[in-house]
Short mmCIF file of C-alpha atoms in Angstrom, two decimals:
data_model
loop_
_atom_site.label_atom_id
_atom_site.label_comp_id
_atom_site.label_asym_id
_atom_site.label_seq_id
_atom_site.Cartn_x
_atom_site.Cartn_y
_atom_site.Cartn_z
CA MET A 205 140.27 155.54 38.85
CA ARG A 206 136.93 154.62 40.43
CA ARG A 207 136.53 150.96 39.55
CA LEU A 208 133.37 150.40 41.60
CA GLU A 209 131.40 153.47 40.55
CA GLY A 210 127.79 153.11 41.69
CA GLN A 211 128.16 149.52 42.93
CA ALA A 212 126.22 148.63 46.08
CA VAL A 213 128.45 146.72 48.51
CA PHE A 214 127.33 144.94 51.68
CA VAL A 215 130.11 144.63 54.26
CA ALA A 216 129.69 142.26 57.21
CA GLY A 217 132.20 143.21 59.88
CA GLY A 218 133.03 146.68 58.65
CA ALA A 219 134.09 148.54 61.78
CA GLY A 220 137.31 146.85 62.92
CA ARG A 221 140.84 147.57 61.76
CA LEU A 222 140.52 145.74 58.44
CA GLY A 223 136.84 146.46 57.93
CA THR A 224 137.20 150.21 58.37
CA ALA A 225 140.09 150.43 55.92
CA THR A 226 138.20 148.30 53.41
CA CYS A 227 134.97 150.29 53.64
CA HIS A 228 136.89 153.52 53.04
CA ARG A 229 138.76 151.99 50.09
CA LEU A 230 135.55 150.70 48.50
CA ALA A 231 133.94 154.11 48.89
CA SER A 232 136.99 155.80 47.36
CA GLU A 233 136.51 153.52 44.34
CA GLY A 234 132.95 154.84 43.94
CA ALA A 235 131.05 152.11 45.79
CA ARG A 236 127.93 152.78 47.82
CA VAL A 237 128.82 151.01 51.05
CA PHE A 238 126.49 149.41 53.57
CA VAL A 239 128.59 148.99 56.72
CA THR A 240 127.45 146.43 59.29
CA ASP A 241 129.05 145.33 62.53
CA ILE A 242 128.15 143.87 65.91
CA ASP A 243 129.25 147.28 67.25
CA GLU A 244 126.47 149.36 65.73
CA ALA A 245 127.88 152.70 66.90
CA ALA A 246 131.22 151.88 65.28
CA ALA A 247 129.51 150.87 62.02
CA GLN A 248 127.61 154.14 61.97
CA ALA A 249 130.82 156.05 62.71
CA VAL A 250 132.57 154.42 59.74
CA ALA A 251 129.62 155.28 57.51
CA LYS A 252 129.59 158.88 58.74
CA SER A 253 133.31 159.22 58.07
CA ILE A 254 132.77 158.03 54.49
CA VAL A 255 129.91 160.48 54.02
CA ASP A 256 132.03 163.28 55.47
CA ASP A 257 134.63 162.44 52.82
CA GLY A 258 132.03 162.80 50.08
CA GLY A 259 131.01 159.16 49.68
CA GLU A 260 127.74 157.29 50.17
CA ALA A 261 127.50 154.91 53.12
CA TYR A 262 125.09 153.62 55.72
CA GLY A 263 125.75 151.80 58.99
CA THR A 264 123.73 149.36 61.05
CA PHE A 265 123.91 146.43 63.46
CA LEU A 266 124.69 142.88 62.38
CA ASP A 267 125.46 139.83 64.49
CA LEU A 268 126.89 137.03 62.35
CA ALA A 269 125.79 134.49 64.96
CA ASP A 270 122.14 135.57 64.55
CA HIS A 271 120.60 134.70 61.19
CA ASP A 272 117.58 136.93 61.78
CA SER A 273 120.00 139.82 62.29
CA ILE A 274 121.68 139.04 58.98
CA ASP A 275 118.37 138.90 57.13
CA SER A 276 117.18 142.17 58.68
CA ALA A 277 120.40 144.01 57.82
CA TYR A 278 120.41 142.71 54.26
CA THR A 279 116.75 143.61 53.76
CA LEU A 280 117.47 147.14 54.97
CA ALA A 281 120.49 147.39 52.67
CA GLU A 282 118.43 146.35 49.65
CA ARG A 283 115.73 148.83 50.59
CA VAL A 284 118.29 151.64 50.74
CA LEU A 285 120.63 150.67 47.89
CA GLY A 286 118.60 148.42 45.61
CA PRO A 287 120.05 145.13 44.29
CA ILE A 288 123.39 144.31 45.89
CA LEU A 289 125.92 142.60 43.63
CA ARG A 290 128.99 142.88 45.87
CA LEU A 291 129.43 141.18 49.26
CA HIS A 292 132.40 141.38 51.60
CA GLY A 293 132.33 139.09 54.64
CA ASN A 294 134.91 140.10 57.21
CA GLY A 295 133.47 139.32 60.65
CA ALA A 296 134.96 136.94 63.21
CA ALA A 297 134.59 136.03 66.88
CA LEU A 298 138.00 137.43 67.78
CA LYS A 299 137.34 137.79 71.51
CA LEU A 300 136.57 134.08 71.70
CA MET A 301 139.69 133.29 69.70
CA TYR A 302 141.97 135.22 72.02
CA GLU A 303 140.38 134.12 75.29
CA ARG A 304 138.90 130.62 74.91
CA ASP A 305 139.89 128.99 71.61
CA LEU A 306 142.24 126.20 72.66
CA GLY A 307 143.33 122.79 71.37
CA ALA A 308 141.14 119.73 70.79
CA LEU A 309 141.43 118.38 74.35
CA ASP A 310 140.87 121.70 76.10
CA ILE A 311 138.40 123.73 74.04
CA ASP A 312 134.84 123.70 75.36
CA ILE A 313 132.11 122.77 72.91
CA GLU A 314 130.29 126.08 73.44
CA THR A 315 133.35 128.01 72.24
CA TRP A 316 133.75 125.66 69.25
CA GLU A 317 130.11 126.00 68.21
CA MET A 318 129.93 129.77 68.67
CA THR A 319 133.17 130.29 66.72
CA LEU A 320 131.92 128.24 63.78
CA ARG A 321 128.46 129.79 63.98
CA THR A 322 129.95 133.28 63.76
CA ASN A 323 132.95 132.81 61.49
CA LEU A 324 131.58 130.23 59.06
CA THR A 325 127.81 129.71 59.32
CA GLY A 326 127.22 133.45 59.53
CA HIS A 327 129.09 133.97 56.28
CA LEU A 328 127.15 131.14 54.65
CA ALA A 329 123.96 132.95 55.68
CA CYS A 330 125.27 136.17 54.08
CA VAL A 331 126.17 134.31 50.89
CA LYS A 332 122.74 132.63 50.75
CA ARG A 333 121.13 136.04 51.12
CA ALA A 334 123.33 137.63 48.45
CA LEU A 335 123.30 134.99 45.73
CA PRO A 336 119.74 135.27 44.34
CA ALA A 337 120.16 138.89 43.20
CA MET A 338 123.60 138.12 41.77
CA ILE A 339 122.32 135.10 39.85
CA GLU A 340 119.39 137.09 38.50
CA ALA A 341 121.74 139.85 37.33
CA GLY A 342 124.33 137.43 35.93
CA ASN A 343 126.95 139.42 37.80
CA GLY A 344 128.29 139.29 41.33
CA ALA A 345 131.46 139.31 43.40
CA ILE A 346 131.91 137.85 46.86
CA VAL A 347 135.10 138.38 48.85
CA LEU A 348 135.41 136.71 52.25
CA THR A 349 138.21 137.08 54.79
CA SER A 350 140.18 133.90 55.42
CA SER A 351 143.44 133.47 57.32
CA GLY A 352 146.81 131.80 57.05
CA ALA A 353 145.59 129.71 59.99
CA ALA A 354 143.51 127.71 57.50
CA HIS A 355 146.72 126.32 55.94
CA THR A 356 148.86 125.65 59.01
CA ALA A 357 148.54 124.05 62.44
CA GLU A 358 149.24 125.17 65.99
CA PRO A 359 148.42 123.88 69.48
CA ILE A 360 145.64 126.44 70.08
CA ARG A 361 142.99 128.41 68.14
CA LEU A 362 141.59 125.22 66.63
CA ALA A 363 138.05 126.49 66.07
CA TYR A 364 139.29 129.65 64.38
CA ALA A 365 141.51 127.67 61.99
CA VAL A 366 138.73 125.22 61.13
CA SER A 367 136.29 128.07 60.50
CA LYS A 368 138.70 129.75 58.10
CA ALA A 369 139.36 126.50 56.26
CA GLY A 370 135.60 126.34 55.85
CA ILE A 371 135.57 129.85 54.40
CA ASN A 372 138.04 128.69 51.76
CA GLN A 373 135.79 125.81 50.76
CA LEU A 374 132.73 128.07 50.74
CA VAL A 375 134.20 130.43 48.16
CA ARG A 376 135.42 127.53 46.04
CA HIS A 377 131.94 126.01 46.12
CA VAL A 378 130.31 129.27 45.03
CA ALA A 379 132.86 129.81 42.25
CA HIS A 380 132.52 126.25 41.00
CA THR A 381 128.72 126.22 41.12
CA TRP A 382 127.87 129.68 39.77
CA GLY A 383 131.00 130.86 37.97
CA LYS A 384 129.44 130.29 34.55
CA GLN A 385 126.55 132.52 35.64
CA GLY A 386 128.85 135.47 36.22
CA ILE A 387 129.45 135.02 39.94
CA ARG A 388 132.97 135.32 41.36
CA ALA A 389 133.90 134.27 44.88
CA ASN A 390 137.35 134.59 46.42
CA ALA A 391 138.95 134.87 49.84
CA VAL A 392 141.73 137.09 51.12
CA ALA A 393 144.05 135.64 53.77
CA PRO A 394 145.65 138.59 55.57
CA GLY A 395 148.96 138.50 57.36
CA PRO A 396 149.51 140.39 60.62
CA VAL A 397 147.94 143.85 60.51
CA LEU A 398 149.13 145.25 63.81
CA PRO A 399 149.56 148.57 65.61
CA ASP A 400 153.10 149.85 65.99
CA ASP A 401 153.09 149.19 69.76
CA PHE A 402 151.99 145.54 69.44
CA PRO A 403 153.90 143.17 71.78
CA ASN A 404 156.52 140.96 70.11
CA MET A 405 156.47 143.11 66.98
CA ASP A 406 160.09 142.18 66.22
CA ALA A 407 159.16 138.49 66.11
CA TYR A 408 156.42 139.17 63.57
CA LYS A 409 158.78 141.25 61.43
CA GLN A 410 161.36 138.47 61.55
CA ALA A 411 158.81 135.97 60.22
CA MET A 412 157.99 138.11 57.19
CA ARG A 413 159.85 138.48 53.95
CA SER A 414 158.96 142.16 54.00
CA ASN A 415 160.40 145.20 55.72
CA ARG A 416 157.17 146.08 57.56
CA VAL A 417 154.02 144.59 59.02
CA GLY A 418 150.76 144.88 57.16
CA LYS A 419 148.35 147.79 57.11
CA GLY A 420 144.61 147.69 56.70
CA ASP A 421 145.07 149.45 53.39
CA ASP A 422 147.06 146.48 52.06
CA ILE A 423 144.11 144.15 52.58
CA ALA A 424 141.58 146.72 51.42
CA ALA A 425 143.39 147.13 48.11
CA MET A 426 143.08 143.42 47.36
CA VAL A 427 139.39 143.34 48.29
CA ALA A 428 138.67 146.32 46.03
CA MET A 429 140.54 144.76 43.12
CA LEU A 430 138.69 141.45 43.46
CA MET A 431 135.34 143.24 43.47
CA SER A 432 136.22 145.33 40.43
CA GLY A 433 136.51 144.51 36.75
CA ASP A 434 140.25 144.08 37.26
CA GLY A 435 139.45 140.86 39.12
CA GLU A 436 137.04 139.52 36.51
CA TRP A 437 139.14 136.43 35.70
CA ILE A 438 139.98 135.54 39.30
CA ASN A 439 137.58 133.02 40.80
CA GLY A 440 137.67 130.42 43.54
CA GLN A 441 141.04 131.61 44.85
CA ILE A 442 142.48 132.16 48.32
CA LEU A 443 144.90 135.06 48.00
CA SER A 444 147.49 135.60 50.73
CA VAL A 445 148.29 139.23 51.49
CA ASP A 446 150.86 138.66 54.18
CA GLY A 447 154.21 140.21 53.32
CA GLY A 448 155.55 136.86 52.12
CA MET A 449 154.96 134.95 55.36
CA SER A 450 153.25 131.97 53.76
CA MET A 451 154.82 131.78 50.28
CA ARG A 452 152.37 129.07 49.31
CA PRO A 453 150.88 128.35 45.86
#
């Protein structure tokens, strides 16, 4: 079943572990995928792999911290694919999160501002760019990547958690404001999607109510469903795909 046959999809952050799996899943559902990433070579490699598998895809550079970069990539996507009615925002400043994102007393303001500029403001810029065509068509689906960190607290990674809480409010705002005009906006909050040799893997498995850690395909399946007609009556939701780690409403 190809639930996205012919749909043009813009993916911001399409060359990492989750992004790659999602781009391939969208293409397998019939979507025409525009893959963007701060690693341009990786974005082009994902697009080439999709084309080699018989799909339609294009890859280019996008820096979520640079609004001119977002506008340029989106303009190119519209030139190549025509009106874009599906947006997936999946980028994040992960290097900053792992290396410099600390607690309130210790985090430097530069790290805070760059994390929010990339993880939250960059996605707002993508949404602002996407909405006019969706509103004109009376049809659109936006799926952003959130995190369980938006619902919990820990001593470090404050900026990341705040940025993901902002993502949740962004999709709710879009759903509330334009839902009656045919626009859907949701977020997916992934659990750990880790390689088999990841340190402390047993601890992650112990925290889950599942017999395995997540795979990129698990997240990709939810994104594809939300973008398809099967997700037509789902709007303004944050959906945890985490093997039962959160068990929240």
